[in-house]
């Protein structure tokens, strides 16, 4: 269940972060409400994950996958265009998460 909760936490964080841009400095009501609810749900789910998963591993997944997904939202929704170094960096982040999941015995505890 930890990985399911972590996946849901990451999605909630990505939605909240995306809504943060849309809130235009908390001047738009519904995007602002989405930010508060999204981050609240994300941190609640992360707290559940930390009952069984080491904080460093959970945060590596949270941060790494969150960065990649927010970048994808930026590309698809906001028309942002990352350059080659940004894409290479994102690839390294994904690679790091894969290495942790595949090769680390800590990730399964």
mmCIF file of N, CA and C in Angstrom:
data_model
loop_
_atom_site.group_PDB
_atom_site.id
_atom_site.type_symbol
_atom_site.label_atom_id
_atom_site.label_comp_id
_atom_site.label_asym_id
_atom_site.label_seq_id
_atom_site.Cartn_x
_atom_site.Cartn_y
_atom_site.Cartn_z
ATOM 1 N N UNK A 1 0.809 -1.200 0.000
ATOM 2 C CA UNK A 1 0.000 0.000 0.000
ATOM 3 C C UNK A 1 0.855 1.269 0.000
ATOM 4 N N UNK A 2 2.087 1.174 0.499
ATOM 5 C CA UNK A 2 2.930 2.370 0.583
ATOM 6 C C UNK A 2 3.160 2.986 -0.791
ATOM 7 N N UNK A 3 3.438 2.143 -1.789
ATOM 8 C CA UNK A 3 3.698 2.692 -3.121
ATOM 9 C C UNK A 3 2.424 3.271 -3.750
ATOM 10 N N UNK A 4 1.281 2.706 -3.456
ATOM 11 C CA UNK A 4 0.025 3.278 -3.946
ATOM 12 C C UNK A 4 -0.207 4.652 -3.316
ATOM 13 N N UNK A 5 -0.039 4.738 -1.992
ATOM 14 C CA UNK A 5 -0.197 6.024 -1.316
ATOM 15 C C UNK A 5 0.825 7.034 -1.809
ATOM 16 N N UNK A 6 2.048 6.569 -2.066
ATOM 17 C CA UNK A 6 3.083 7.471 -2.563
ATOM 18 C C UNK A 6 2.722 7.975 -3.956
ATOM 19 N N UNK A 7 2.230 7.098 -4.803
ATOM 20 C CA UNK A 7 1.821 7.520 -6.148
ATOM 21 C C UNK A 7 0.695 8.549 -6.073
ATOM 22 N N UNK A 8 -0.275 8.301 -5.202
ATOM 23 C CA UNK A 8 -1.376 9.256 -5.036
ATOM 24 C C UNK A 8 -0.888 10.584 -4.458
ATOM 25 N N UNK A 9 0.060 10.518 -3.535
ATOM 26 C CA UNK A 9 0.641 11.731 -2.964
ATOM 27 C C UNK A 9 1.355 12.547 -4.029
ATOM 28 N N UNK A 10 2.080 11.872 -4.903
ATOM 29 C CA UNK A 10 2.798 12.559 -5.978
ATOM 30 C C UNK A 10 1.811 13.214 -6.935
ATOM 31 N N UNK A 11 0.759 12.503 -7.289
ATOM 32 C CA UNK A 11 -0.253 13.075 -8.183
ATOM 33 C C UNK A 11 -0.904 14.297 -7.533
ATOM 34 N N UNK A 12 -1.243 14.202 -6.253
ATOM 35 C CA UNK A 12 -1.854 15.332 -5.553
ATOM 36 C C UNK A 12 -0.907 16.525 -5.526
ATOM 37 N N UNK A 13 0.379 16.271 -5.315
ATOM 38 C CA UNK A 13 1.368 17.349 -5.288
ATOM 39 C C UNK A 13 1.518 17.989 -6.661
ATOM 40 N N UNK A 14 1.507 17.176 -7.709
ATOM 41 C CA UNK A 14 1.629 17.698 -9.075
ATOM 42 C C UNK A 14 0.407 18.549 -9.426
ATOM 43 N N UNK A 15 -0.772 18.091 -9.059
ATOM 44 C CA UNK A 15 -1.988 18.875 -9.296
ATOM 45 C C UNK A 15 -1.902 20.199 -8.538
ATOM 46 N N UNK A 16 -1.487 20.149 -7.274
ATOM 47 C CA UNK A 16 -1.391 21.366 -6.467
ATOM 48 C C UNK A 16 -0.360 22.333 -7.041
ATOM 49 N N UNK A 17 0.784 21.826 -7.443
ATOM 50 C CA UNK A 17 1.824 22.686 -7.994
ATOM 51 C C UNK A 17 1.374 23.303 -9.311
ATOM 52 N N UNK A 18 0.706 22.534 -10.124
ATOM 53 C CA UNK A 18 0.185 23.057 -11.386
ATOM 54 C C UNK A 18 -0.874 24.127 -11.134
ATOM 55 N N UNK A 19 -1.710 23.906 -10.154
ATOM 56 C CA UNK A 19 -2.737 24.891 -9.800
ATOM 57 C C UNK A 19 -2.112 26.143 -9.196
ATOM 58 N N UNK A 20 -0.948 25.994 -8.568
ATOM 59 C CA UNK A 20 -0.268 27.148 -7.989
ATOM 60 C C UNK A 20 0.055 28.177 -9.067
ATOM 61 N N UNK A 21 0.521 27.701 -10.208
ATOM 62 C CA UNK A 21 0.776 28.615 -11.323
ATOM 63 C C UNK A 21 -0.537 29.237 -11.803
ATOM 64 N N UNK A 22 -1.565 28.423 -11.914
ATOM 65 C CA UNK A 22 -2.862 28.912 -12.393
ATOM 66 C C UNK A 22 -3.528 29.874 -11.402
ATOM 67 N N UNK A 23 -3.138 29.808 -10.124
ATOM 68 C CA UNK A 23 -3.761 30.679 -9.120
ATOM 69 C C UNK A 23 -3.325 32.131 -9.260
ATOM 70 N N UNK A 24 -2.284 32.368 -10.027
ATOM 71 C CA UNK A 24 -1.767 33.722 -10.255
ATOM 72 C C UNK A 24 -1.569 34.468 -8.939
ATOM 73 N N UNK A 25 -0.737 33.855 -8.084
ATOM 74 C CA UNK A 25 -0.435 34.490 -6.794
ATOM 75 C C UNK A 25 -1.604 34.482 -5.831
ATOM 76 N N UNK A 26 -2.382 33.439 -5.883
ATOM 77 C CA UNK A 26 -3.571 33.272 -5.038
ATOM 78 C C UNK A 26 -4.610 34.370 -5.276
ATOM 79 N N UNK A 27 -4.677 34.853 -6.508
ATOM 80 C CA UNK A 27 -5.692 35.854 -6.852
ATOM 81 C C UNK A 27 -6.907 35.230 -7.536
ATOM 82 N N UNK A 28 -6.829 33.943 -7.879
ATOM 83 C CA UNK A 28 -7.957 33.234 -8.491
ATOM 84 C C UNK A 28 -8.428 32.166 -7.504
ATOM 85 N N UNK A 29 -9.721 32.164 -7.214
ATOM 86 C CA UNK A 29 -10.272 31.342 -6.130
ATOM 87 C C UNK A 29 -10.079 29.848 -6.343
ATOM 88 N N UNK A 30 -10.598 29.284 -7.429
ATOM 89 C CA UNK A 30 -10.621 27.823 -7.556
ATOM 90 C C UNK A 30 -9.232 27.207 -7.726
ATOM 91 N N UNK A 31 -8.352 27.806 -8.483
ATOM 92 C CA UNK A 31 -6.988 27.260 -8.472
ATOM 93 C C UNK A 31 -6.348 27.343 -7.078
ATOM 94 N N UNK A 32 -6.648 28.407 -6.330
ATOM 95 C CA UNK A 32 -6.102 28.557 -4.975
ATOM 96 C C UNK A 32 -6.640 27.478 -4.042
ATOM 97 N N UNK A 33 -7.925 27.192 -4.155
ATOM 98 C CA UNK A 33 -8.538 26.117 -3.349
ATOM 99 C C UNK A 33 -7.904 24.777 -3.723
ATOM 100 N N UNK A 34 -7.673 24.557 -5.012
ATOM 101 C CA UNK A 34 -7.035 23.319 -5.469
ATOM 102 C C UNK A 34 -5.639 23.176 -4.889
ATOM 103 N N UNK A 35 -4.908 24.273 -4.791
ATOM 104 C CA UNK A 35 -3.559 24.246 -4.203
ATOM 105 C C UNK A 35 -3.630 23.765 -2.757
ATOM 106 N N UNK A 36 -4.497 24.366 -1.973
ATOM 107 C CA UNK A 36 -4.586 24.031 -0.546
ATOM 108 C C UNK A 36 -5.023 22.583 -0.353
ATOM 109 N N UNK A 37 -6.042 22.166 -1.058
ATOM 110 C CA UNK A 37 -6.534 20.787 -0.926
ATOM 111 C C UNK A 37 -5.495 19.798 -1.450
ATOM 112 N N UNK A 38 -4.892 20.114 -2.590
ATOM 113 C CA UNK A 38 -3.899 19.211 -3.174
ATOM 114 C C UNK A 38 -2.700 18.994 -2.280
ATOM 115 N N UNK A 39 -2.140 20.086 -1.745
ATOM 116 C CA UNK A 39 -0.985 19.933 -0.850
ATOM 117 C C UNK A 39 -1.380 19.255 0.457
ATOM 118 N N UNK A 40 -2.561 19.571 0.972
ATOM 119 C CA UNK A 40 -3.013 18.898 2.193
ATOM 120 C C UNK A 40 -3.125 17.398 2.000
ATOM 121 N N UNK A 41 -3.743 16.991 0.898
ATOM 122 C CA UNK A 41 -3.866 15.562 0.592
ATOM 123 C C UNK A 41 -2.505 14.929 0.352
ATOM 124 N N UNK A 42 -1.646 15.634 -0.365
ATOM 125 C CA UNK A 42 -0.318 15.091 -0.666
ATOM 126 C C UNK A 42 0.467 14.828 0.614
ATOM 127 N N UNK A 43 0.481 15.779 1.532
ATOM 128 C CA UNK A 43 1.251 15.594 2.762
ATOM 129 C C UNK A 43 0.619 14.568 3.687
ATOM 130 N N UNK A 44 -0.702 14.483 3.693
ATOM 131 C CA UNK A 44 -1.357 13.439 4.482
ATOM 132 C C UNK A 44 -0.958 12.059 3.961
ATOM 133 N N UNK A 45 -1.022 11.873 2.644
ATOM 134 C CA UNK A 45 -0.651 10.579 2.066
ATOM 135 C C UNK A 45 0.832 10.278 2.278
ATOM 136 N N UNK A 46 1.669 11.300 2.166
ATOM 137 C CA UNK A 46 3.098 11.090 2.415
ATOM 138 C C UNK A 46 3.330 10.659 3.860
ATOM 139 N N UNK A 47 2.591 11.226 4.786
ATOM 140 C CA UNK A 47 2.711 10.831 6.187
ATOM 141 C C UNK A 47 2.347 9.353 6.372
ATOM 142 N N UNK A 48 1.339 8.886 5.641
ATOM 143 C CA UNK A 48 0.983 7.464 5.706
ATOM 144 C C UNK A 48 2.101 6.601 5.140
ATOM 145 N N UNK A 49 2.702 7.059 4.067
ATOM 146 C CA UNK A 49 3.806 6.315 3.439
ATOM 147 C C UNK A 49 4.965 6.170 4.419
ATOM 148 N N UNK A 50 5.245 7.219 5.163
ATOM 149 C CA UNK A 50 6.411 7.222 6.051
ATOM 150 C C UNK A 50 6.251 6.294 7.251
ATOM 151 N N UNK A 51 5.068 5.726 7.425
ATOM 152 C CA UNK A 51 4.897 4.708 8.468
ATOM 153 C C UNK A 51 5.710 3.452 8.144
ATOM 154 N N UNK A 52 5.868 3.162 6.852
ATOM 155 C CA UNK A 52 6.512 1.903 6.457
ATOM 156 C C UNK A 52 7.723 2.082 5.542
ATOM 157 N N UNK A 53 7.932 3.274 5.018
ATOM 158 C CA UNK A 53 9.025 3.490 4.062
ATOM 159 C C UNK A 53 10.000 4.512 4.641
ATOM 160 N N UNK A 54 11.299 4.294 4.458
ATOM 161 C CA UNK A 54 12.269 5.284 4.941
ATOM 162 C C UNK A 54 12.051 6.639 4.282
ATOM 163 N N UNK A 55 12.230 7.699 5.055
ATOM 164 C CA UNK A 55 11.952 9.042 4.577
ATOM 165 C C UNK A 55 12.816 9.410 3.364
ATOM 166 N N UNK A 56 14.062 9.003 3.340
ATOM 167 C CA UNK A 56 14.938 9.332 2.221
ATOM 168 C C UNK A 56 14.485 8.704 0.916
ATOM 169 N N UNK A 57 14.038 7.472 0.989
ATOM 170 C CA UNK A 57 13.560 6.771 -0.205
ATOM 171 C C UNK A 57 12.242 7.377 -0.673
ATOM 172 N N UNK A 58 11.328 7.592 0.262
ATOM 173 C CA UNK A 58 10.032 8.178 -0.101
ATOM 174 C C UNK A 58 10.240 9.556 -0.730
ATOM 175 N N UNK A 59 11.130 10.347 -0.158
ATOM 176 C CA UNK A 59 11.341 11.689 -0.675
ATOM 177 C C UNK A 59 12.036 11.665 -2.032
ATOM 178 N N UNK A 60 12.900 10.686 -2.264
ATOM 179 C CA UNK A 60 13.539 10.558 -3.576
ATOM 180 C C UNK A 60 12.485 10.320 -4.656
ATOM 181 N N UNK A 61 11.547 9.433 -4.386
ATOM 182 C CA UNK A 61 10.465 9.188 -5.340
ATOM 183 C C UNK A 61 9.591 10.437 -5.483
ATOM 184 N N UNK A 62 9.195 11.007 -4.364
ATOM 185 C CA UNK A 62 8.330 12.181 -4.342
ATOM 186 C C UNK A 62 8.934 13.307 -5.171
ATOM 187 N N UNK A 63 10.161 13.652 -4.857
ATOM 188 C CA UNK A 63 10.804 14.787 -5.529
ATOM 189 C C UNK A 63 11.108 14.475 -6.990
ATOM 190 N N UNK A 64 11.694 13.315 -7.231
ATOM 191 C CA UNK A 64 12.102 12.966 -8.590
ATOM 192 C C UNK A 64 10.938 12.863 -9.552
ATOM 193 N N UNK A 65 9.953 12.083 -9.180
ATOM 194 C CA UNK A 65 8.807 11.915 -10.072
ATOM 195 C C UNK A 65 7.950 13.173 -10.133
ATOM 196 N N UNK A 66 7.884 13.904 -9.020
ATOM 197 C CA UNK A 66 7.154 15.163 -9.027
ATOM 198 C C UNK A 66 7.765 16.167 -9.996
ATOM 199 N N UNK A 67 9.090 16.260 -10.011
ATOM 200 C CA UNK A 67 9.770 17.179 -10.928
ATOM 201 C C UNK A 67 9.461 16.817 -12.374
ATOM 202 N N UNK A 68 9.560 15.546 -12.688
ATOM 203 C CA UNK A 68 9.311 15.109 -14.062
ATOM 204 C C UNK A 68 7.857 15.369 -14.464
ATOM 205 N N UNK A 69 6.926 15.019 -13.590
ATOM 206 C CA UNK A 69 5.513 15.202 -13.925
ATOM 207 C C UNK A 69 5.124 16.674 -14.016
ATOM 208 N N UNK A 70 5.652 17.504 -13.124
ATOM 209 C CA UNK A 70 5.352 18.937 -13.208
ATOM 210 C C UNK A 70 5.936 19.516 -14.492
ATOM 211 N N UNK A 71 7.096 19.039 -14.893
ATOM 212 C CA UNK A 71 7.677 19.495 -16.159
ATOM 213 C C UNK A 71 6.780 19.107 -17.327
ATOM 214 N N UNK A 72 6.251 17.888 -17.307
ATOM 215 C CA UNK A 72 5.334 17.458 -18.366
ATOM 216 C C UNK A 72 4.067 18.320 -18.387
ATOM 217 N N UNK A 73 3.531 18.643 -17.219
ATOM 218 C CA UNK A 73 2.366 19.525 -17.154
ATOM 219 C C UNK A 73 2.726 20.899 -17.718
ATOM 220 N N UNK A 74 3.904 21.385 -17.375
ATOM 221 C CA UNK A 74 4.348 22.669 -17.903
ATOM 222 C C UNK A 74 4.414 22.675 -19.420
ATOM 223 N N UNK A 75 4.886 21.576 -19.980
ATOM 224 C CA UNK A 75 4.974 21.458 -21.443
ATOM 225 C C UNK A 75 3.579 21.392 -22.058
ATOM 226 N N UNK A 76 2.734 20.503 -21.523
ATOM 227 C CA UNK A 76 1.433 20.232 -22.121
ATOM 228 C C UNK A 76 0.392 21.313 -21.851
ATOM 229 N N UNK A 77 0.402 21.883 -20.650
ATOM 230 C CA UNK A 77 -0.648 22.821 -20.267
ATOM 231 C C UNK A 77 -0.213 24.278 -20.460
ATOM 232 N N UNK A 78 1.032 24.573 -20.099
ATOM 233 C CA UNK A 78 1.481 25.963 -20.109
ATOM 234 C C UNK A 78 2.393 26.306 -21.285
ATOM 235 N N UNK A 79 2.653 25.339 -22.158
ATOM 236 C CA UNK A 79 3.463 25.595 -23.342
ATOM 237 C C UNK A 79 4.928 25.873 -23.063
ATOM 238 N N UNK A 80 5.417 25.434 -21.913
ATOM 239 C CA UNK A 80 6.828 25.629 -21.583
ATOM 240 C C UNK A 80 7.675 24.669 -22.406
ATOM 241 N N UNK A 81 8.883 25.085 -22.738
ATOM 242 C CA UNK A 81 9.753 24.271 -23.579
ATOM 243 C C UNK A 81 11.122 24.103 -22.920
ATOM 244 N N UNK A 82 11.346 22.970 -22.235
ATOM 245 C CA UNK A 82 12.662 22.755 -21.620
ATOM 246 C C UNK A 82 13.726 22.548 -22.699
ATOM 247 N N UNK A 83 14.929 23.029 -22.423
ATOM 248 C CA UNK A 83 16.016 22.847 -23.383
ATOM 249 C C UNK A 83 16.706 21.502 -23.138
ATOM 250 N N UNK A 84 17.711 21.197 -23.955
ATOM 251 C CA UNK A 84 18.392 19.902 -23.875
ATOM 252 C C UNK A 84 19.011 19.645 -22.501
ATOM 253 N N UNK A 85 19.729 20.603 -21.899
ATOM 254 C CA UNK A 85 20.257 20.323 -20.554
ATOM 255 C C UNK A 85 19.166 19.999 -19.540
ATOM 256 N N UNK A 86 18.020 20.664 -19.630
ATOM 257 C CA UNK A 86 16.917 20.364 -18.717
ATOM 258 C C UNK A 86 16.410 18.943 -18.929
ATOM 259 N N UNK A 87 16.279 18.549 -20.177
ATOM 260 C CA UNK A 87 15.818 17.186 -20.475
ATOM 261 C C UNK A 87 16.824 16.142 -20.013
ATOM 262 N N UNK A 88 18.106 16.423 -20.181
ATOM 263 C CA UNK A 88 19.141 15.494 -19.694
ATOM 264 C C UNK A 88 19.083 15.377 -18.174
ATOM 265 N N UNK A 89 18.908 16.498 -17.502
ATOM 266 C CA UNK A 89 18.786 16.476 -16.045
ATOM 267 C C UNK A 89 17.578 15.676 -15.586
ATOM 268 N N UNK A 90 16.468 15.846 -16.265
ATOM 269 C CA UNK A 90 15.269 15.067 -15.937
ATOM 270 C C UNK A 90 15.515 13.580 -16.144
ATOM 271 N N UNK A 91 16.224 13.248 -17.215
ATOM 272 C CA UNK A 91 16.573 11.846 -17.455
ATOM 273 C C UNK A 91 17.415 11.274 -16.325
ATOM 274 N N UNK A 92 18.341 12.068 -15.809
ATOM 275 C CA UNK A 92 19.170 11.600 -14.690
ATOM 276 C C UNK A 92 18.347 11.404 -13.426
ATOM 277 N N UNK A 93 17.369 12.284 -13.219
ATOM 278 C CA UNK A 93 16.494 12.136 -12.054
ATOM 279 C C UNK A 93 15.714 10.833 -12.151
ATOM 280 N N UNK A 94 15.144 10.566 -13.305
ATOM 281 C CA UNK A 94 14.401 9.313 -13.507
ATOM 282 C C UNK A 94 15.345 8.119 -13.313
ATOM 283 N N UNK A 95 16.540 8.218 -13.851
ATOM 284 C CA UNK A 95 17.518 7.145 -13.674
ATOM 285 C C UNK A 95 17.830 6.895 -12.210
ATOM 286 N N UNK A 96 17.955 7.953 -11.429
ATOM 287 C CA UNK A 96 18.215 7.792 -9.997
ATOM 288 C C UNK A 96 17.084 7.091 -9.275
ATOM 289 N N UNK A 97 15.866 7.428 -9.616
ATOM 290 C CA UNK A 97 14.711 6.767 -8.997
ATOM 291 C C UNK A 97 14.673 5.293 -9.383
ATOM 292 N N UNK A 98 14.991 4.986 -10.639
ATOM 293 C CA UNK A 98 15.022 3.593 -11.097
ATOM 294 C C UNK A 98 16.106 2.819 -10.356
ATOM 295 N N UNK A 99 17.276 3.410 -10.204
ATOM 296 C CA UNK A 99 18.370 2.743 -9.491
ATOM 297 C C UNK A 99 17.953 2.429 -8.058
ATOM 298 N N UNK A 100 17.325 3.373 -7.394
ATOM 299 C CA UNK A 100 16.874 3.133 -6.022
ATOM 300 C C UNK A 100 15.879 1.977 -5.987
ATOM 301 N N UNK A 101 14.907 2.016 -6.876
ATOM 302 C CA UNK A 101 13.870 0.982 -6.865
ATOM 303 C C UNK A 101 14.418 -0.396 -7.223
ATOM 304 N N UNK A 102 15.286 -0.476 -8.209
ATOM 305 C CA UNK A 102 15.758 -1.771 -8.709
ATOM 306 C C UNK A 102 16.891 -2.339 -7.853
ATOM 307 N N UNK A 103 17.811 -1.487 -7.398
ATOM 308 C CA UNK A 103 19.016 -2.004 -6.784
ATOM 309 C C UNK A 103 19.123 -1.799 -5.274
ATOM 310 N N UNK A 104 18.318 -0.944 -4.688
ATOM 311 C CA UNK A 104 18.461 -0.668 -3.271
ATOM 312 C C UNK A 104 17.592 -1.602 -2.444
ATOM 313 N N UNK A 105 18.198 -2.223 -1.450
ATOM 314 C CA UNK A 105 17.425 -3.064 -0.537
ATOM 315 C C UNK A 105 16.628 -2.206 0.435
ATOM 316 N N UNK A 106 17.011 -0.954 0.616
ATOM 317 C CA UNK A 106 16.312 -0.052 1.519
ATOM 318 C C UNK A 106 14.915 0.265 1.000
ATOM 319 N N UNK A 107 14.761 0.324 -0.329
ATOM 320 C CA UNK A 107 13.472 0.701 -0.925
ATOM 321 C C UNK A 107 12.359 -0.288 -0.612
ATOM 322 N N UNK A 108 12.703 -1.523 -0.346
ATOM 323 C CA UNK A 108 11.663 -2.535 -0.109
ATOM 324 C C UNK A 108 11.287 -2.679 1.355
ATOM 325 N N UNK A 109 11.906 -1.945 2.251
ATOM 326 C CA UNK A 109 11.608 -2.082 3.681
ATOM 327 C C UNK A 109 10.446 -1.262 4.089
#
